[in-house]
Amino acid sequence: MSGQALHEPFEDLERQRLAAAFGMWIFLATEILFFGSAFLAFSVYRQLHPEGMLAAARETNIVLGSVNTAILLASSVTMAVADKAAEQMRKRETILCLALTAAFGLGFLVVKLFEYREDIAERLVPGPHFALTEPGAQLFFGFYWVMTGIHAIHLTIGIVIVLITIWRIRRGSLAYGRSGFLPSLGLYWHLVDVVWIFLFPLLYLGGRA
Amino acid sequence: MTRSLQTPALGGHELPSYLEDGHSLRSWLLSTDHKRIALLYFGSITLFFFVGGAAATLMRLELISPSGRFFSNDGYNRLFTLHGVVMVWFFLVPSIPTTFGNFLLPLMIGAKDMAFPRLNLFSWYLNTVGGLLVIACLVLGGVDTGWTFYTPFSSLFANGYVILAAMAVFVAGFSTIATGINFIVTIHTLRAPGMRWMRLPLFVWTQYATALVIVLATPVLAITLLLLMAERLFGLPIFDPAQGGDPVLFQHLFWFYSHPAVYIMILPAFGVISELVACFSRRRVFGYTAMIYAILGIAVIGFFVWGHHMFVAGMSPLAALVFSFLSFVVAVPSAIKVFNWTFTLYRGQIYFEAPMIYALGFIGLFTTGGLSGLFTASLPVDVHVTDSYFVVAHFHYIMVGGAVSAFFGALHFWWPKITGRMAPDGWARFAAILMYFGFNFTFFPQFLMGYLGMNRRYHQYAPEFQIYHVASSTGAAVLAAAYALPMFYLGWSLIWGRRAEANPWGATGLEWQTSSPPPRENFLKTPQVREQAYDYHPETEAPLHEAPEGRRPHNPQGAGA
């Protein structure tokens, strides 16, 4: 038993699925411009203050950063499998994979919180007590906090929607196999993942070669 | 009157209209009907138009005297900031797309509703939240940064409610992004059978181009404001020169949104004017295809001219040259549009009814504004007039003379479709003419004093400029009267106005083939589109003139199966 798949104003399901995916792709385009502008500003400063930015990048915790990269990649795999399982109307597997996805997402946030605590202890928050003195180092950590923070907010939104989706599938109020909802959710989740794939080398790998 | 004007070809008069479909507050505030959401937007936009207008009135009052009589320096700064923020983000950017776009887009393409009706409602709530934040900012004491929020003043020194104002703009930005996504997907997926891309009314094309600009430009503003808020709120140095940050970078990011935003404001107006000029001169739009390429050309080139806002902020001579050249280039498609509207009038049968008077006024004001834009695109002249009243006059000619005139033209043209009542045409014509004169009276003196050296954003000035300021303020009083007038006679028409037929102007678009006001479902039968847009006369023949006392029925763009 699942909810109504076809909604107004559409008259056939194929077109509705197309519209949902298309709308999500356009939204992703806006997200790319959103994060892209921050990447651009970061790159400009990297050009202006190469020494200070690289010195600051060496202070990030590469172990926790790498672990988080692995966790996020794994979550994208489970999300993709959930989508495939839903396509074949396998309710149990869909819910299992979605739950794993949410768990990986939460795991990422927990690791990130530990990392933040360490950063604060090492006086890496810009301000009068900042640990480094190179010009540009404070700029690096300005971007570090803003960009990982925005990424974490995106991930939190993703986790909440995944949890609601699990609840709706269990309750039977979401036509999860046919309505085009899960592929769109998957697209969003993968985008959040891809943003991290860009953040990781920018913030953690610089100055370490 | 012939029968075909009264009986809508696509039915609708058998059903209750969208206005009668539920009367509770809930049936409005939770409605997913694009027509009701358009009216919700109309309410909030009207409110903000008068809030921003009140600020402008106070500014013009202050400027009558060269010594600055009523406000402190700080008070005046807060006044023009409020005027800018409210008018740009809470009136001009959402104005035509969220009201007429929302109302007409599904009707014009023969759809039942937007592709994502609930997202549409959500975007109105986002807009309302942004509006409440701006009102809160106003009540608490306002902002003094100017609508452009330039760093490092806004991030480190300003003592107003910068975060509240930036948050308001941020939230309103997401509201327009939601609207933009909805428009693009709706136009791609919900066109009626036979409604090919090259049959779309130009109004739909402009909404499409506007939506593209919205989704590609607004996120850049969002992140820029977020970086600004992070700097101000948490002390993260992003644009702080003391830490090696670059305040000019903020300007680049800001104008990467805010120049395309000018086209978000004016492109929908182009669409309105194309509809009005064709209908009231009984002519096919001259160069329909060229118009579409011009619309898309403006949308694309508009992304690459932002640097002309920063000629004096420091950039390499090469960059300045390129931005100057591209700013001249973007004028070409705009000129094509003006020429095409003029050629559409040629040998047409012109009806000087109120919407047409607004449209003709638009063409005059937009041309003046556009030509003065060439002055500011030219490097040496721009250095002379930067931050002067010349620039103020230039962009008010485009945005107020252009976009607001088009808004009022659209309001009078589609008023019968939206409300089912005719507006009193005599009063409407009077208001349209008054608006044209009041506008020129207000803003033409600003070209002169700007060129002579009067700087913007000062409320104390050299006494020799007083004559221009007094002229401008007098004009503003006329203009204010012209903007207030429609409230009275349009309100009057809601109760005592003549009932409108389905197609009172004898236009060809699909929206006129259903009843006025349309039913919830828009059409009784699915429209089958068989004709190009604006089929007022056979393509290869000159238009026949109709008897002036009665409109000849025209071939509608489509009918039921």
Short mmCIF file of N, CA, C and O in Angstrom, two decimals, chain A residues 8-11 15 18-20 22-23 26-27 30 33-34 37-38 40-41 44-45 48-49 126 136 138-139 141-143 145-146 150, chain B residues 112-117 177 181 184-185 188-190 215-216 219-220 222-223 226-227 230 235-239 243-246 249 253:
data_model
loop_
_atom_site.label_atom_id
_atom_site.label_comp_id
_atom_site.label_asym_id
_atom_site.label_seq_id
_atom_site.Cartn_x
_atom_site.Cartn_y
_atom_site.Cartn_z
N GLU A 8 -1.64 16.66 -9.21
CA GLU A 8 -1.96 17.82 -10.05
C GLU A 8 -0.68 18.62 -10.23
O GLU A 8 0.13 18.67 -9.31
N PRO A 9 -0.45 19.31 -11.30
CA PRO A 9 -1.27 19.42 -12.50
C PRO A 9 -0.90 18.42 -13.59
O PRO A 9 -1.25 18.63 -14.74
N PHE A 10 -0.20 17.33 -13.23
CA PHE A 10 0.29 16.43 -14.26
C PHE A 10 -0.77 15.41 -14.63
O PHE A 10 -1.59 15.03 -13.81
N GLU A 11 -0.68 14.95 -15.89
CA GLU A 11 -1.65 13.97 -16.35
C GLU A 11 -1.02 12.62 -16.61
O GLU A 11 -1.71 11.63 -16.71
N ARG A 15 5.88 12.16 -17.28
CA ARG A 15 6.16 13.59 -17.38
C ARG A 15 6.39 14.18 -15.98
O ARG A 15 7.24 15.05 -15.79
N LEU A 18 9.83 13.31 -14.89
CA LEU A 18 10.76 14.15 -15.65
C LEU A 18 10.84 15.54 -15.02
O LEU A 18 11.93 16.09 -14.80
N ALA A 19 9.67 16.10 -14.70
CA ALA A 19 9.63 17.45 -14.13
C ALA A 19 10.34 17.48 -12.78
O ALA A 19 11.09 18.43 -12.49
N ALA A 20 10.11 16.44 -11.95
CA ALA A 20 10.74 16.42 -10.63
C ALA A 20 12.26 16.40 -10.77
O ALA A 20 12.98 17.17 -10.11
N PHE A 22 14.06 17.28 -13.37
CA PHE A 22 14.51 18.52 -14.01
C PHE A 22 14.58 19.66 -13.00
O PHE A 22 15.57 20.39 -12.93
N GLY A 23 13.53 19.76 -12.18
CA GLY A 23 13.52 20.80 -11.15
C GLY A 23 14.69 20.64 -10.20
O GLY A 23 15.36 21.62 -9.84
N ILE A 26 17.94 21.80 -11.79
CA ILE A 26 18.08 23.26 -11.79
C ILE A 26 18.47 23.75 -10.40
O ILE A 26 19.33 24.62 -10.24
N PHE A 27 17.85 23.14 -9.38
CA PHE A 27 18.22 23.52 -8.01
C PHE A 27 19.70 23.24 -7.77
O PHE A 27 20.40 24.04 -7.15
N THR A 30 21.81 25.94 -9.03
CA THR A 30 21.91 27.09 -8.11
C THR A 30 22.89 26.78 -6.99
O THR A 30 23.65 27.65 -6.56
N LEU A 33 26.43 27.30 -8.12
CA LEU A 33 26.83 28.71 -8.13
C LEU A 33 27.03 29.23 -6.71
O LEU A 33 27.89 30.07 -6.45
N PHE A 34 26.23 28.72 -5.78
CA PHE A 34 26.32 29.11 -4.38
C PHE A 34 27.70 28.74 -3.82
O PHE A 34 28.45 29.59 -3.37
N SER A 37 30.87 30.29 -5.83
CA SER A 37 31.33 31.65 -5.53
C SER A 37 32.28 31.64 -4.34
O SER A 37 33.26 32.38 -4.33
N ALA A 38 31.98 30.81 -3.35
CA ALA A 38 32.87 30.73 -2.18
C ALA A 38 34.21 30.12 -2.59
O ALA A 38 35.27 30.60 -2.17
N LEU A 40 35.53 30.35 -5.47
CA LEU A 40 36.20 31.40 -6.24
C LEU A 40 36.91 32.38 -5.30
O LEU A 40 38.10 32.68 -5.47
N ALA A 41 36.17 32.87 -4.29
CA ALA A 41 36.77 33.83 -3.36
C ALA A 41 37.97 33.20 -2.67
O ALA A 41 39.03 33.83 -2.51
N VAL A 44 40.93 33.18 -4.99
CA VAL A 44 41.52 34.51 -5.13
C VAL A 44 42.50 34.76 -3.99
O VAL A 44 43.64 35.21 -4.19
N TYR A 45 42.08 34.43 -2.77
CA TYR A 45 42.95 34.66 -1.61
C TYR A 45 44.16 33.74 -1.61
O TYR A 45 45.24 34.10 -1.18
N LEU A 48 46.52 35.48 -3.63
CA LEU A 48 47.07 36.69 -3.01
C LEU A 48 48.03 36.37 -1.88
O LEU A 48 49.02 37.07 -1.68
N HIS A 49 47.73 35.33 -1.08
CA HIS A 49 48.56 35.01 0.10
C HIS A 49 48.91 33.53 0.09
O HIS A 49 48.48 32.78 0.96
N PRO A 126 39.57 32.43 14.07
CA PRO A 126 40.12 33.76 13.85
C PRO A 126 39.72 34.73 14.96
O PRO A 126 38.62 34.64 15.50
N GLY A 136 47.23 36.13 6.02
CA GLY A 136 46.38 35.25 5.21
C GLY A 136 45.90 34.02 5.96
O GLY A 136 44.92 33.40 5.57
N GLN A 138 44.52 33.80 8.86
CA GLN A 138 43.18 34.01 9.43
C GLN A 138 42.12 33.91 8.35
O GLN A 138 41.01 33.41 8.59
N LEU A 139 42.47 34.41 7.13
CA LEU A 139 41.51 34.30 6.03
C LEU A 139 41.17 32.85 5.76
O LEU A 139 40.01 32.48 5.57
N PHE A 141 41.20 30.32 7.75
CA PHE A 141 40.27 29.73 8.72
C PHE A 141 38.91 30.42 8.71
O PHE A 141 37.91 29.80 9.09
N GLY A 142 38.84 31.66 8.25
CA GLY A 142 37.53 32.26 8.02
C GLY A 142 36.73 31.40 7.05
O GLY A 142 35.57 31.04 7.30
N PHE A 143 37.37 31.04 5.92
CA PHE A 143 36.68 30.21 4.93
C PHE A 143 36.45 28.80 5.46
O PHE A 143 35.40 28.21 5.20
N TRP A 145 35.78 27.74 8.46
CA TRP A 145 34.59 27.64 9.33
C TRP A 145 33.32 27.88 8.53
O TRP A 145 32.34 27.15 8.70
N VAL A 146 33.32 28.88 7.66
CA VAL A 146 32.09 29.17 6.92
C VAL A 146 31.72 28.00 6.01
O VAL A 146 30.58 27.52 6.01
N ILE A 150 28.54 25.60 6.29
CA ILE A 150 27.43 25.54 5.32
C ILE A 150 27.24 24.11 4.82
O ILE A 150 26.12 23.64 4.66
N LYS B 112 -2.88 23.63 -16.34
CA LYS B 112 -3.80 23.77 -15.21
C LYS B 112 -3.19 24.56 -14.08
O LYS B 112 -3.88 25.21 -13.31
N ASP B 113 -1.88 24.43 -13.91
CA ASP B 113 -1.22 25.09 -12.77
C ASP B 113 0.28 25.07 -13.02
O ASP B 113 0.73 24.59 -14.06
N MET B 114 1.05 25.57 -12.06
CA MET B 114 2.50 25.47 -12.12
C MET B 114 2.91 24.01 -11.91
O MET B 114 2.16 23.22 -11.34
N ALA B 115 4.15 23.69 -12.29
CA ALA B 115 4.61 22.31 -12.14
C ALA B 115 4.68 21.91 -10.67
O ALA B 115 4.39 20.77 -10.31
N PHE B 116 5.07 22.84 -9.79
CA PHE B 116 5.18 22.52 -8.36
C PHE B 116 4.31 23.50 -7.58
O PHE B 116 4.81 24.51 -7.06
N PRO B 117 3.01 23.22 -7.46
CA PRO B 117 2.10 24.19 -6.81
C PRO B 117 2.46 24.46 -5.36
O PRO B 117 2.36 25.60 -4.90
N ILE B 177 14.32 32.22 -6.11
CA ILE B 177 14.90 31.02 -6.73
C ILE B 177 13.80 29.96 -6.91
O ILE B 177 13.69 29.34 -7.96
N ILE B 181 12.74 28.31 -10.51
CA ILE B 181 12.75 26.88 -10.83
C ILE B 181 11.37 26.46 -11.32
O ILE B 181 11.23 25.75 -12.32
N ILE B 184 10.73 27.63 -14.98
CA ILE B 184 11.48 26.91 -16.01
C ILE B 184 10.85 25.53 -16.24
O ILE B 184 10.56 25.13 -17.37
N VAL B 185 10.60 24.81 -15.12
CA VAL B 185 10.06 23.46 -15.27
C VAL B 185 8.66 23.52 -15.88
O VAL B 185 8.31 22.69 -16.73
N HIS B 188 8.86 24.05 -19.59
CA HIS B 188 9.37 22.88 -20.31
C HIS B 188 8.38 21.74 -20.35
O HIS B 188 8.28 21.04 -21.36
N THR B 189 7.64 21.52 -19.27
CA THR B 189 6.88 20.26 -19.20
C THR B 189 5.37 20.42 -19.35
O THR B 189 4.70 19.41 -19.54
N LEU B 190 4.82 21.60 -19.25
CA LEU B 190 3.35 21.68 -19.17
C LEU B 190 2.73 22.48 -20.32
O LEU B 190 1.59 22.94 -20.19
N VAL B 215 17.88 31.95 -11.39
CA VAL B 215 18.50 30.77 -10.78
C VAL B 215 20.02 30.80 -10.91
O VAL B 215 20.71 30.19 -10.11
N LEU B 216 20.55 31.51 -11.90
CA LEU B 216 22.01 31.51 -12.04
C LEU B 216 22.68 32.66 -11.30
O LEU B 216 23.87 32.62 -11.05
N PRO B 219 22.01 32.75 -6.31
CA PRO B 219 22.85 32.04 -5.33
C PRO B 219 24.15 32.78 -5.02
O PRO B 219 24.66 32.67 -3.91
N VAL B 220 24.68 33.52 -5.99
CA VAL B 220 25.93 34.25 -5.75
C VAL B 220 25.70 35.34 -4.71
O VAL B 220 26.52 35.55 -3.82
N ALA B 222 23.42 35.15 -2.43
CA ALA B 222 23.17 34.45 -1.17
C ALA B 222 24.48 34.17 -0.44
O ALA B 222 24.61 34.48 0.74
N ILE B 223 25.46 33.60 -1.15
CA ILE B 223 26.71 33.26 -0.47
C ILE B 223 27.45 34.54 -0.07
O ILE B 223 28.08 34.60 0.99
N LEU B 226 25.98 35.75 3.01
CA LEU B 226 26.32 34.83 4.09
C LEU B 226 27.74 35.10 4.59
O LEU B 226 28.00 35.12 5.80
N LEU B 227 28.67 35.34 3.66
CA LEU B 227 30.05 35.66 4.05
C LEU B 227 30.07 36.97 4.84
O LEU B 227 30.78 37.10 5.84
N ALA B 230 28.81 36.25 8.26
CA ALA B 230 29.80 35.52 9.05
C ALA B 230 30.85 36.47 9.58
O ALA B 230 31.29 36.36 10.73
N GLY B 235 33.00 37.46 13.47
CA GLY B 235 34.34 38.03 13.37
C GLY B 235 35.27 37.21 12.48
O GLY B 235 36.49 37.30 12.63
N LEU B 236 34.72 36.39 11.57
CA LEU B 236 35.59 35.65 10.65
C LEU B 236 36.06 36.63 9.58
O LEU B 236 35.24 37.24 8.91
N PRO B 237 37.37 36.81 9.42
CA PRO B 237 37.82 37.83 8.48
C PRO B 237 37.70 37.32 7.05
O PRO B 237 38.42 36.42 6.64
N ILE B 238 36.75 37.85 6.29
CA ILE B 238 36.59 37.41 4.90
C ILE B 238 36.99 38.55 3.97
O ILE B 238 37.72 38.37 3.02
N PHE B 239 36.45 39.75 4.28
CA PHE B 239 36.76 40.90 3.42
C PHE B 239 37.55 41.96 4.18
O PHE B 239 37.62 43.09 3.76
N GLN B 243 43.41 41.98 7.63
CA GLN B 243 43.88 40.59 7.62
C GLN B 243 44.29 40.15 6.21
O GLN B 243 44.48 38.96 5.97
N GLY B 244 44.35 41.07 5.29
CA GLY B 244 44.71 40.69 3.92
C GLY B 244 43.50 40.42 3.04
O GLY B 244 43.65 40.01 1.90
N GLY B 245 42.31 40.65 3.57
CA GLY B 245 41.10 40.44 2.77
C GLY B 245 40.91 41.55 1.76
O GLY B 245 41.55 42.60 1.83
N ASP B 246 40.02 41.32 0.79
CA ASP B 246 39.88 42.25 -0.33
C ASP B 246 38.44 42.76 -0.42
O ASP B 246 37.55 42.03 -0.85
N LEU B 249 36.66 42.42 -3.74
CA LEU B 249 36.12 41.10 -4.06
C LEU B 249 34.63 41.06 -3.73
O LEU B 249 33.82 40.48 -4.47
N LEU B 253 31.54 40.13 -6.33
CA LEU B 253 30.51 39.11 -6.09
C LEU B 253 29.12 39.75 -6.04
O LEU B 253 28.16 39.24 -6.60
#
